[in-house]
XYZ file of C-alpha atoms in Angstrom:
694
model
C 52.307 20.952 -18.859
C 49.012 22.753 -18.785
C 45.361 21.794 -18.795
C 42.859 23.109 -21.281
C 39.098 23.207 -20.758
C 37.075 22.998 -23.937
C 33.359 23.089 -24.499
C 31.457 20.852 -26.873
C 31.381 23.247 -29.793
C 30.326 20.613 -32.330
C 27.508 19.310 -30.103
C 28.941 15.795 -29.974
C 28.756 15.021 -26.272
C 26.230 17.209 -24.457
C 23.260 15.179 -25.866
C 24.705 12.120 -24.081
C 24.945 14.095 -20.838
C 21.391 15.469 -20.992
C 19.993 12.119 -22.180
C 21.563 10.367 -19.178
C 20.191 12.888 -16.692
C 16.720 12.726 -18.256
C 16.759 8.930 -18.149
C 17.708 8.841 -14.461
C 14.693 11.004 -13.620
C 12.136 9.904 -16.214
C 12.319 6.104 -15.953
C 11.495 5.907 -12.202
C 8.694 8.434 -12.660
C 7.297 6.428 -15.564
C 7.381 3.216 -13.530
C 5.592 4.825 -10.592
C 2.990 6.260 -12.961
C 2.288 3.086 -14.948
C 2.810 0.408 -12.310
C -0.401 -1.377 -11.252
C -2.097 0.241 -8.301
C -1.877 -1.618 -4.990
C -4.786 0.337 -3.602
C -7.586 -2.083 -2.547
C -10.175 0.285 -4.034
C -8.592 -0.165 -7.467
C -8.381 -3.975 -7.332
C -11.477 -5.090 -5.447
C -14.665 -6.281 -7.196
C -17.915 -4.337 -6.980
C -21.388 -5.296 -5.830
C -23.464 -5.638 -8.973
C -26.646 -3.555 -8.968
C -28.499 -1.086 -11.144
C -29.609 0.996 -8.165
C -28.842 4.721 -8.376
C -29.828 7.077 -5.559
C -30.987 10.643 -5.960
C -28.090 12.934 -6.940
C -26.171 9.873 -8.178
C -24.547 11.966 -10.918
C -23.328 14.516 -8.381
C -21.931 11.819 -6.077
C -20.184 10.025 -8.942
C -18.746 13.306 -10.244
C -17.162 14.002 -6.854
C -15.727 10.481 -6.710
C -14.292 10.889 -10.215
C -12.771 14.254 -9.328
C -11.102 12.687 -6.284
C -9.627 9.908 -8.428
C -8.366 12.499 -10.885
C -6.462 14.235 -8.090
C -4.924 10.928 -7.059
C -3.592 10.334 -10.565
C -0.920 12.968 -9.975
C -1.240 15.097 -13.100
C 2.022 16.893 -12.319
C 3.880 13.598 -12.403
C 2.306 12.703 -15.747
C 3.364 16.053 -17.222
C 6.915 15.541 -15.938
C 7.021 12.079 -17.532
C 5.843 13.388 -20.908
C 8.369 16.236 -20.783
C 11.146 13.821 -19.791
C 10.427 11.480 -22.677
C 10.314 14.444 -25.083
C 13.766 15.574 -23.935
C 15.105 12.029 -24.212
C 13.726 11.721 -27.750
C 15.293 15.041 -28.771
C 18.682 14.134 -27.362
C 18.546 10.696 -28.980
C 17.878 12.352 -32.339
C 20.947 14.591 -31.885
C 23.075 11.611 -30.898
C 22.097 9.762 -34.069
C 22.374 12.655 -36.515
C 25.419 14.569 -35.224
C 28.623 13.784 -37.132
C 31.426 12.542 -34.893
C 34.899 14.141 -34.874
C 37.331 11.321 -34.119
C 40.686 12.509 -32.671
C 43.678 11.294 -34.717
C 46.538 9.551 -32.927
C 50.001 10.949 -33.805
C 51.893 8.288 -35.776
C 55.240 9.115 -37.483
C 54.922 6.276 -39.978
C 51.561 7.612 -41.173
C 52.906 11.146 -41.392
C 55.901 10.050 -43.466
C 53.765 7.665 -45.479
C 56.000 4.589 -45.032
C 55.537 1.108 -43.712
C 56.259 0.342 -40.061
C 58.627 -2.412 -41.247
C 60.893 0.098 -43.072
C 64.576 0.096 -42.080
C 66.455 3.174 -40.915
C 68.147 3.461 -44.288
C 64.839 3.356 -46.096
C 63.465 5.981 -43.728
C 66.391 8.356 -44.430
C 66.073 7.843 -48.168
C 62.325 8.486 -48.067
C 62.829 11.584 -45.917
C 65.314 13.033 -48.424
C 62.793 12.567 -51.197
C 60.141 14.323 -49.119
C 62.603 17.167 -48.418
C 63.052 17.747 -52.145
C 59.282 17.941 -52.461
C 58.023 19.689 -49.272
C 60.965 21.758 -47.959
C 59.839 25.407 -47.618
C 62.711 26.498 -49.822
C 61.686 24.077 -52.560
C 57.888 24.612 -52.699
C 55.559 27.500 -53.303
C 51.996 27.860 -52.016
C 49.225 26.834 -54.445
C 46.203 29.138 -54.016
C 43.950 26.679 -55.810
C 44.579 24.190 -52.980
C 44.149 26.846 -50.258
C 47.803 26.464 -49.333
C 49.671 29.142 -47.412
C 53.282 29.567 -46.322
C 52.245 28.812 -42.737
C 50.464 25.578 -43.663
C 53.479 24.430 -45.722
C 55.844 25.242 -42.836
C 53.602 23.307 -40.401
C 53.570 20.316 -42.727
C 57.388 20.335 -42.953
C 57.667 20.605 -39.158
C 55.420 17.529 -38.809
C 57.547 15.614 -41.320
C 60.732 16.597 -39.484
C 59.343 15.542 -36.098
C 58.175 12.259 -37.547
C 61.624 11.617 -39.059
C 63.378 12.499 -35.787
C 60.994 10.251 -33.862
C 62.246 7.357 -35.962
C 65.939 8.285 -36.102
C 66.830 10.467 -33.095
C 67.153 8.461 -29.880
C 65.825 11.170 -27.528
C 62.862 12.092 -29.735
C 62.118 8.428 -30.277
C 61.998 7.837 -26.483
C 59.597 10.772 -26.080
C 57.299 9.298 -28.688
C 57.397 5.821 -27.177
C 56.853 7.057 -23.600
C 54.481 9.997 -24.076
C 53.035 9.458 -27.549
C 54.497 12.736 -28.820
C 58.009 13.748 -30.046
C 58.047 16.820 -27.817
C 57.530 14.796 -24.638
C 54.720 15.054 -22.121
C 51.920 17.288 -23.334
C 49.133 19.200 -21.593
C 45.728 17.529 -21.360
C 42.342 18.769 -22.408
C 39.168 18.432 -20.338
C 36.007 18.409 -22.383
C 32.805 19.802 -20.869
C 29.671 18.253 -22.320
C 27.885 21.573 -22.702
C 27.633 23.814 -25.755
C 30.127 26.654 -25.776
C 27.449 29.258 -26.520
C 26.204 28.884 -22.941
C 29.211 30.760 -21.553
C 30.204 32.760 -24.590
C 28.924 35.893 -26.263
C 27.785 37.462 -22.992
C 25.538 34.554 -21.976
C 27.390 33.939 -18.726
C 25.096 36.208 -16.727
C 22.090 34.175 -17.815
C 23.779 30.971 -16.698
C 24.422 32.535 -13.300
C 20.785 33.615 -13.151
C 19.591 30.076 -13.943
C 21.859 28.632 -11.246
C 20.558 31.206 -8.789
C 16.950 30.322 -9.601
C 17.596 26.585 -9.329
C 19.711 26.578 -6.185
C 18.456 29.700 -4.472
C 14.734 29.602 -5.225
C 13.430 26.309 -6.668
C 15.399 23.901 -4.477
C 14.572 25.681 -1.169
C 10.938 25.929 -2.269
C 10.684 22.204 -3.017
C 12.456 21.182 0.192
C 10.402 23.628 2.229
C 7.147 22.477 0.689
C 7.995 18.851 1.383
C 9.050 19.554 4.953
C 6.108 21.796 5.725
C 3.751 19.259 4.178
C 5.072 16.432 6.347
C 4.981 18.576 9.484
C 1.443 19.865 8.992
C -0.091 16.420 8.340
C -0.441 13.434 10.673
C 0.076 9.813 9.657
C -3.727 9.518 9.363
C -3.697 12.126 6.601
C -5.329 14.994 8.507
C -3.971 18.389 9.463
C -2.112 18.519 12.779
C -4.319 21.445 13.746
C -7.415 19.304 13.180
C -5.953 16.417 15.183
C -5.255 18.809 18.061
C -8.867 19.991 17.959
C -10.118 16.385 18.073
C -7.782 15.703 20.982
C -9.336 18.584 22.932
C -12.837 17.280 22.147
C -12.065 13.772 23.432
C -13.646 12.535 26.667
C -13.971 9.052 28.135
C -17.747 9.330 27.713
C -17.722 10.404 24.057
C -20.744 8.933 22.285
C -21.708 8.952 18.615
C -23.478 12.327 18.732
C -20.540 13.905 20.570
C -18.152 12.556 17.954
C -20.130 14.038 15.059
C -19.942 17.424 16.770
C -16.201 16.942 17.332
C -15.605 16.097 13.657
C -16.948 19.504 12.646
C -13.799 21.110 14.137
C -11.653 19.901 11.227
C -9.811 22.628 9.360
C -9.978 20.643 6.111
C -13.570 21.786 5.555
C -12.341 25.334 4.945
C -10.877 24.241 1.602
C -14.352 24.155 -0.001
C -16.245 26.467 2.371
C -14.426 29.699 1.678
C -15.687 33.258 1.739
C -19.431 33.544 1.197
C -19.788 29.751 1.195
C -18.930 29.665 4.902
C -22.411 30.782 5.975
C -24.588 30.921 2.866
C -27.631 28.667 3.121
C -27.017 27.835 6.791
C -30.501 28.836 7.943
C -32.058 26.704 5.174
C -29.989 23.650 6.146
C -30.879 24.011 9.828
C -34.570 24.436 9.133
C -34.579 21.271 7.001
C -32.672 19.040 9.442
C -34.778 20.220 12.406
C -38.087 19.360 10.760
C -40.005 16.453 12.281
C -38.834 13.073 11.042
C -40.865 9.951 10.317
C -38.750 7.550 12.397
C -36.585 10.044 14.329
C -37.534 13.188 16.300
C -35.791 15.349 13.696
C -35.327 14.788 9.979
C -31.547 14.931 10.312
C -31.478 12.242 13.011
C -30.292 14.579 15.758
C -31.103 14.102 19.412
C -32.149 17.026 21.601
C -28.617 17.131 22.988
C -27.166 17.298 19.467
C -29.580 20.091 18.584
C -28.444 22.084 21.602
C -24.781 21.681 20.623
C -25.557 22.873 17.087
C -27.425 25.946 18.302
C -24.682 26.812 20.805
C -22.121 27.194 18.031
C -21.465 30.606 16.559
C -22.329 31.084 12.906
C -19.432 30.215 10.661
C -17.711 27.314 8.974
C -17.990 24.902 11.883
C -21.709 25.409 12.370
C -22.375 24.974 8.675
C -20.203 21.840 8.554
C -22.112 20.327 11.485
C -25.441 21.160 9.862
C -24.260 19.622 6.565
C -23.129 16.467 8.369
C -26.572 16.004 9.909
C -28.175 16.713 6.527
C -25.949 14.050 4.944
C -26.584 11.473 7.663
C -30.333 12.098 7.581
C -30.404 12.138 3.741
C -32.222 15.462 3.917
C -33.093 17.055 0.578
C -31.797 20.643 0.428
C -33.167 21.633 -3.001
C -30.009 23.554 -3.837
C -27.200 22.352 -6.113
C -24.409 24.093 -4.193
C -25.676 22.938 -0.795
C -26.191 19.380 -2.035
C -22.653 19.324 -3.409
C -21.258 20.552 -0.084
C -23.379 17.952 1.748
C -21.693 15.095 -0.090
C -18.240 16.687 0.162
C -18.216 16.797 3.978
C -18.667 13.032 4.462
C -15.265 11.802 3.113
C -13.470 14.561 5.027
C -15.321 13.624 8.205
C -14.414 9.979 7.602
C -10.678 10.803 7.503
C -11.076 12.855 10.692
C -12.889 9.899 12.266
C -9.831 7.717 11.602
C -7.712 10.301 13.396
C -10.099 10.208 16.366
C -9.785 6.403 16.378
C -6.018 6.787 16.831
C -6.620 9.146 19.758
C -9.097 6.712 21.328
C -6.581 3.876 20.919
C -3.983 5.912 22.802
C -6.364 6.302 25.742
C -7.503 2.668 25.609
C -11.129 3.241 26.609
C -13.648 0.984 24.874
C -16.632 3.369 24.550
C -14.933 6.145 22.498
C -13.182 3.544 20.343
C -16.452 1.793 19.499
C -18.094 5.182 18.894
C -15.447 5.988 16.274
C -16.010 2.651 14.527
C -19.793 3.062 14.580
C -19.628 6.622 13.232
C -17.347 5.348 10.453
C -20.097 2.903 9.462
C -22.765 5.586 9.512
C -20.722 8.135 7.587
C -20.135 5.609 4.822
C -23.762 4.483 4.743
C -25.338 7.957 5.365
C -27.320 6.816 8.406
C -27.705 8.911 11.583
C -26.828 7.428 15.005
C -29.375 5.007 16.424
C -31.202 4.794 13.076
C -32.209 1.435 11.631
C -29.592 -0.635 9.762
C -32.269 -1.273 7.123
C -31.515 2.162 5.653
C -28.455 0.522 4.057
C -30.715 -1.306 1.620
C -31.636 0.349 -1.693
C -35.018 2.127 -1.907
C -35.516 1.901 1.873
C -37.099 5.198 2.924
C -38.306 6.100 6.441
C -41.785 4.962 5.412
C -40.525 1.520 4.350
C -38.421 1.124 7.490
C -41.379 2.074 9.671
C -43.620 -0.410 7.857
C -41.100 -3.233 8.302
C -40.158 -2.586 11.933
C -43.592 -1.541 13.109
C -43.729 -0.227 16.660
C -40.685 -2.199 17.826
C -38.167 -0.151 19.788
C -35.383 -2.517 18.753
C -34.165 -2.031 15.207
C -34.108 -4.923 12.792
C -30.807 -5.818 11.115
C -30.479 -6.710 7.460
C -29.789 -10.324 8.464
C -33.004 -10.496 10.501
C -35.032 -8.971 7.688
C -33.620 -11.407 5.130
C -34.200 -14.368 7.463
C -37.949 -13.703 7.385
C -40.013 -15.897 5.068
C -40.299 -14.351 1.635
C -44.059 -14.059 1.893
C -43.763 -12.203 5.183
C -41.071 -9.873 3.788
C -43.257 -9.046 0.821
C -46.219 -8.350 3.044
C -44.171 -5.899 5.116
C -42.192 -4.113 2.410
C -44.307 -4.098 -0.773
C -47.308 -1.834 -1.113
C -48.543 1.670 -1.750
C -45.942 4.296 -0.769
C -43.589 1.366 -0.058
C -41.542 -0.821 -2.400
C -42.577 -1.922 -5.843
C -41.980 -5.436 -7.069
C -38.941 -4.302 -9.071
C -37.502 -2.392 -6.110
C -38.007 -5.421 -3.875
C -35.993 -7.550 -6.308
C -33.190 -4.966 -6.179
C -33.211 -5.186 -2.372
C -32.794 -8.967 -2.515
C -30.126 -8.675 -5.210
C -27.976 -6.316 -3.131
C -28.564 -8.076 0.212
C -27.284 -11.374 -1.128
C -23.973 -9.757 -2.109
C -23.177 -8.044 1.208
C -20.146 -9.588 2.988
C -21.498 -10.476 6.427
C -18.778 -12.282 8.407
C -20.351 -14.976 10.596
C -18.040 -16.108 13.394
C -17.939 -19.888 13.863
C -15.259 -20.171 16.556
C -12.772 -18.008 18.450
C -9.979 -19.440 20.573
C -6.461 -18.882 21.905
C -3.389 -20.992 21.220
C 0.400 -20.990 21.224
C 1.969 -22.353 18.064
C 3.477 -25.787 18.668
C 2.242 -25.998 22.281
C -0.799 -27.530 23.968
C -0.888 -25.093 26.856
C -0.468 -21.367 27.264
C 2.046 -20.239 29.867
C 2.709 -16.712 31.211
C 4.262 -14.222 28.771
C 4.170 -16.668 25.851
C 3.259 -15.429 22.368
C -0.458 -16.142 22.095
C -2.355 -16.372 18.829
C -5.995 -15.341 18.933
C -7.698 -17.224 16.115
C -11.125 -16.316 14.741
C -12.730 -18.754 12.338
C -15.722 -17.640 10.314
C -17.477 -17.605 6.964
C -18.950 -14.912 4.779
C -22.674 -15.668 4.736
C -24.564 -12.912 2.896
C -27.982 -12.048 4.362
C -30.712 -14.156 2.793
C -28.379 -17.003 1.826
C -30.060 -20.379 1.414
C -28.663 -23.898 1.375
C -25.710 -22.852 3.521
C -23.532 -25.937 4.055
C -22.864 -27.004 7.653
C -19.534 -26.129 9.235
C -16.889 -28.806 8.754
C -15.126 -29.420 12.068
C -11.837 -29.923 10.238
C -12.058 -26.328 8.963
C -12.208 -25.075 12.543
C -8.745 -26.429 13.311
C -5.746 -24.132 13.116
C -2.917 -26.327 11.846
C 0.572 -25.431 13.036
C 3.192 -25.073 10.295
C 6.199 -27.388 10.223
C 9.199 -26.034 12.118
C 11.383 -26.229 9.010
C 8.840 -24.477 6.755
C 10.051 -20.886 6.915
C 7.491 -19.569 4.416
C 4.624 -20.964 6.466
C 6.132 -19.672 9.712
C 6.415 -16.179 8.232
C 2.883 -16.238 6.849
C 3.812 -16.427 3.167
C 2.063 -19.816 2.953
C -0.790 -21.359 4.887
C -0.858 -24.801 6.457
C -4.116 -26.751 6.116
C -5.489 -30.269 6.067
C -6.647 -31.722 2.768
C -9.699 -33.913 2.267
C -7.814 -36.993 3.458
C -6.645 -35.268 6.640
C -3.055 -34.874 5.449
C -1.274 -31.663 6.404
C -0.230 -29.651 3.342
C 0.881 -26.101 2.599
C -0.793 -23.818 0.074
C 0.208 -20.569 -1.548
C -1.292 -17.598 0.258
C -3.194 -15.428 -2.218
C -4.933 -12.523 -0.469
C -8.537 -12.038 -1.574
C -10.166 -8.618 -1.298
C -13.851 -8.335 -0.392
C -16.197 -6.391 -2.707
C -16.143 -2.615 -2.446
C -18.604 -1.289 0.086
C -22.137 -0.794 -1.152
C -22.423 2.866 -0.168
C -24.436 4.720 -2.831
C -24.387 8.040 -0.945
C -20.656 8.073 -0.173
C -18.601 9.958 -2.765
C -15.618 7.611 -2.583
C -14.829 3.994 -3.372
C -14.220 2.309 -0.038
C -12.845 -1.155 0.664
C -14.357 -2.567 3.891
C -12.135 -3.366 6.849
C -12.706 -5.624 9.830
C -11.246 -4.699 13.224
C -10.791 -7.341 15.927
C -9.875 -6.405 19.516
C -10.355 -7.681 23.045
C -11.712 -5.605 25.907
C -12.173 -5.927 29.646
C -15.897 -5.404 30.154
C -15.540 -4.749 33.881
C -13.110 -1.889 33.476
C -14.388 -0.715 30.093
C -10.896 -0.701 28.686
C -9.151 -2.284 25.749
C -7.111 -5.383 26.641
C -5.629 -6.205 23.236
C -5.468 -3.425 20.601
C -7.308 -3.861 17.297
C -5.948 -5.928 14.447
C -7.263 -4.780 11.065
C -8.057 -7.186 8.226
C -8.574 -5.972 4.667
C -7.994 -9.216 2.754
C -8.720 -12.885 3.397
C -7.072 -16.189 2.565
C -9.864 -17.754 0.508
C -12.294 -16.530 -2.170
C -15.475 -14.970 -0.793
C -17.570 -15.172 -3.951
C -17.351 -17.278 -7.087
C -16.758 -15.536 -10.449
C -20.533 -15.546 -11.090
C -21.200 -13.809 -7.757
C -22.330 -16.721 -5.585
C -20.951 -17.090 -2.019
C -18.324 -19.784 -1.507
C -18.891 -20.223 2.266
C -15.180 -20.924 2.670
C -13.905 -20.917 6.232
C -11.753 -17.812 6.696
C -9.077 -17.423 9.356
C -8.313 -14.196 11.187
C -5.289 -14.363 13.427
C -3.779 -11.854 15.868
C -0.803 -12.289 18.182
C -0.079 -10.746 21.571
C 1.827 -11.545 24.763
C 0.070 -13.638 27.410
C -0.496 -12.105 30.871
C 2.430 -12.477 33.314
C 0.397 -14.481 35.842
C -1.429 -17.784 35.453
C -5.215 -17.835 35.637
C -8.404 -17.610 33.605
C -8.974 -14.283 31.858
C -12.370 -13.480 30.387
C -12.415 -10.919 27.580
C -15.055 -9.563 25.249
C -14.147 -9.993 21.597
C -15.305 -7.189 19.313
C -15.291 -7.852 15.584
C -16.351 -4.599 13.921
C -16.792 -3.872 10.235
C -16.033 -0.228 9.461
C -18.455 -0.071 6.519
C -21.736 -1.787 7.380
C -24.116 -1.182 10.289
C -25.177 -4.302 12.173
C -22.465 -6.569 10.760
C -20.522 -6.665 14.039
C -19.947 -9.570 16.415
C -19.521 -9.382 20.175
C -18.781 -12.488 22.245
C -17.003 -13.563 25.410
C -13.769 -15.546 25.151
C -11.683 -17.030 27.951
C -7.906 -17.240 27.988
C -6.533 -19.987 30.270
C -2.921 -19.430 31.302
C -1.156 -22.273 33.128
C 1.943 -22.155 35.276
C 4.969 -23.271 33.288
C 5.725 -26.193 35.631
C 2.111 -27.334 35.706
C 1.830 -27.080 31.933
C 4.929 -29.263 31.511
C 3.523 -31.838 33.920
C 0.144 -31.883 32.167
C 1.844 -32.274 28.784
C 3.820 -35.243 30.096
C 0.647 -36.845 31.492
C -1.119 -36.321 28.179
C 1.737 -37.997 26.355
C 1.626 -41.000 28.720
C -2.135 -41.312 28.518
C -2.205 -41.353 24.721
C -2.875 -44.890 23.387
C -0.504 -46.571 20.959
C -1.475 -45.953 17.352
C -1.426 -49.685 16.495
C -3.617 -50.648 19.453
C -7.411 -50.987 19.312
C -7.789 -47.958 21.590
C -5.452 -45.997 19.342
C -7.434 -46.855 16.230
C -10.647 -45.796 17.969
C -9.010 -42.534 18.993
C -7.923 -41.845 15.414
C -11.468 -42.418 14.171
C -12.696 -39.877 16.723
C -10.045 -37.354 15.673
C -8.000 -37.792 18.854
C -4.235 -37.989 19.250
C -2.219 -41.173 19.650
C 1.332 -42.069 20.597
C 3.538 -43.067 17.696
C 4.498 -46.737 17.509
C 8.167 -47.387 18.251
C 10.100 -48.400 15.159
C 11.489 -51.888 14.707
C 15.061 -50.691 15.090
C 14.296 -49.528 18.621
C 12.726 -52.925 19.362
C 15.779 -54.655 17.985
C 18.044 -52.462 20.066
C 15.999 -53.209 23.165
C 16.028 -56.973 22.588
C 19.744 -56.786 21.891
C 20.234 -54.980 25.139
C 18.255 -57.613 26.974
C 20.416 -60.352 25.428
C 23.537 -58.456 26.423
C 22.221 -58.178 29.953
C 21.513 -61.904 29.993
C 24.981 -62.603 28.689
C 26.496 -60.336 31.276
C 24.542 -62.000 34.043
C 25.690 -65.383 32.878
C 29.263 -64.197 32.735
C 29.050 -62.741 36.196
C 27.556 -65.929 37.450
C 30.357 -67.896 35.860
C 32.882 -65.582 37.403
C 31.344 -66.017 40.798
C 31.433 -69.760 40.348
C 35.089 -69.591 39.475
C 35.850 -67.589 42.519
């Protein structure tokens, strides 16, 4: 027995092989390419406005170019190529004629019925011998017959006859499917034979060498090197190390801007002559006198000194461009203006990396500085500049006219809370806002998602008291009230409650559903559908950015973080109606952490910081009361005893006031108790009778 390896000379099978391989690769790639994006920037609504800043076309072009990079053109090309290969192989599968192997059957060879007897078989074989025996027949050239083909045909007839008459041959046919016994097997390779024939073998070896020796190591190496050179925040490890060296416990906003200029990512678009060209022009522009700041770029004297201490090169130019971007300084040069808007998104990603470093140290000041610089990078506002610069058409002249000589900046909320007549008097006029521009300001202001905190408290799910080391939930209740909103409904006290889910409701326990009270006060569960806030109104930022809210607790005495930040990007209820009006729904932000190990009252400062808007933050004191476990159990028992019965007058009054009541005992318990009393009476009587008898 031998084995024979044969290639697919007729091209019957290799299309199936290549089609299968192409499908395995192409279908997942196609799904990843066409599946809906889960990126908040792609799903969130936008603030509706016609406002376009200067260089709006340049900013939008950079944002479009960034999106184009994210579309993964290489993946799209691979998908198109994969589908083309699949289509070609499918065409070959359909059009190629199949060669069906014929099973050896002695009855078919002899041309008789399978029901023929042995006598009939012998008679038929004799007739065939008279017709096809080599001694009785001559080759017919017109039928392409040869002596060899006639001999082969007679051999087949003889084997077929023996398979039906000779016991040994018949057993071979029955057992092995062939009169000669067990045969060798053939292994088909689903590749065309021309690949390894006619001297093509060396090319096959070369292809294997390129695939396994060059392409595969290159792909693996690129992937590995890419993962090793980048941090989880998406910045180069070298840049993160530079930020780490720049960190101090006293880092303020100006220090952080200087630190961000150390990023190596800026070298990707500041190469060669671009590294220093135009630097003197940028510095002269940002160091000019400003209308509301000492310098046009918003620098302090300390920041100016740091800039001038740097050697000329990429870092100094990056720092100058950052101040030009933050101060919205006009550079009157297309290349410099393009670079000015390119540095902001890179600096923003580096700022996120610095936030991670600040979190590791746990100091409050650097952490808040990173959040505040994030706001100002997105809004293109220098440190300590007025939040009013976030509004469209607000120039230094307008801000100065609105704020006057006040040393305390006015927030957007404070400006919009002014009477309309007073706002107009301050903002509209010569060299200030026009009537149309003023309307745009109001239009945008009333769409900004300002989160107004209504209540913040601590709780443990299912418990009345917090004991040491229990899992505490910090709950923040608030509403989105855009600046300038009118007819804001009052807060419903029921909305301020955080209803515990039922113990048997796994979906609610895991956060897949939310537990609320309906209008009648009944506890119900609702499907949790995350709602994204509108994309940040940031006309100078060359990216689409979805705002985030960070909530953390700090110890004001030590200046350190007590509970690390929890980040919220979506909310549980709609923020705006489809026509753009605020819903004023009560939103719930919830974070969990372990309670302190000792009982006592702990006072923290809650920081709720929006990473996208200046002046939209909330800072308030909250107190966590932790009771001893034994004392908490005793207090819970006393509370249960002191609760009035629900069917009593006091209980009904308590329900009307929203208080808790003790559940009325069911009738069955009353029946059991009265039955017990009767049994006791009977027993007493029996005992008495027994005593009498004695």
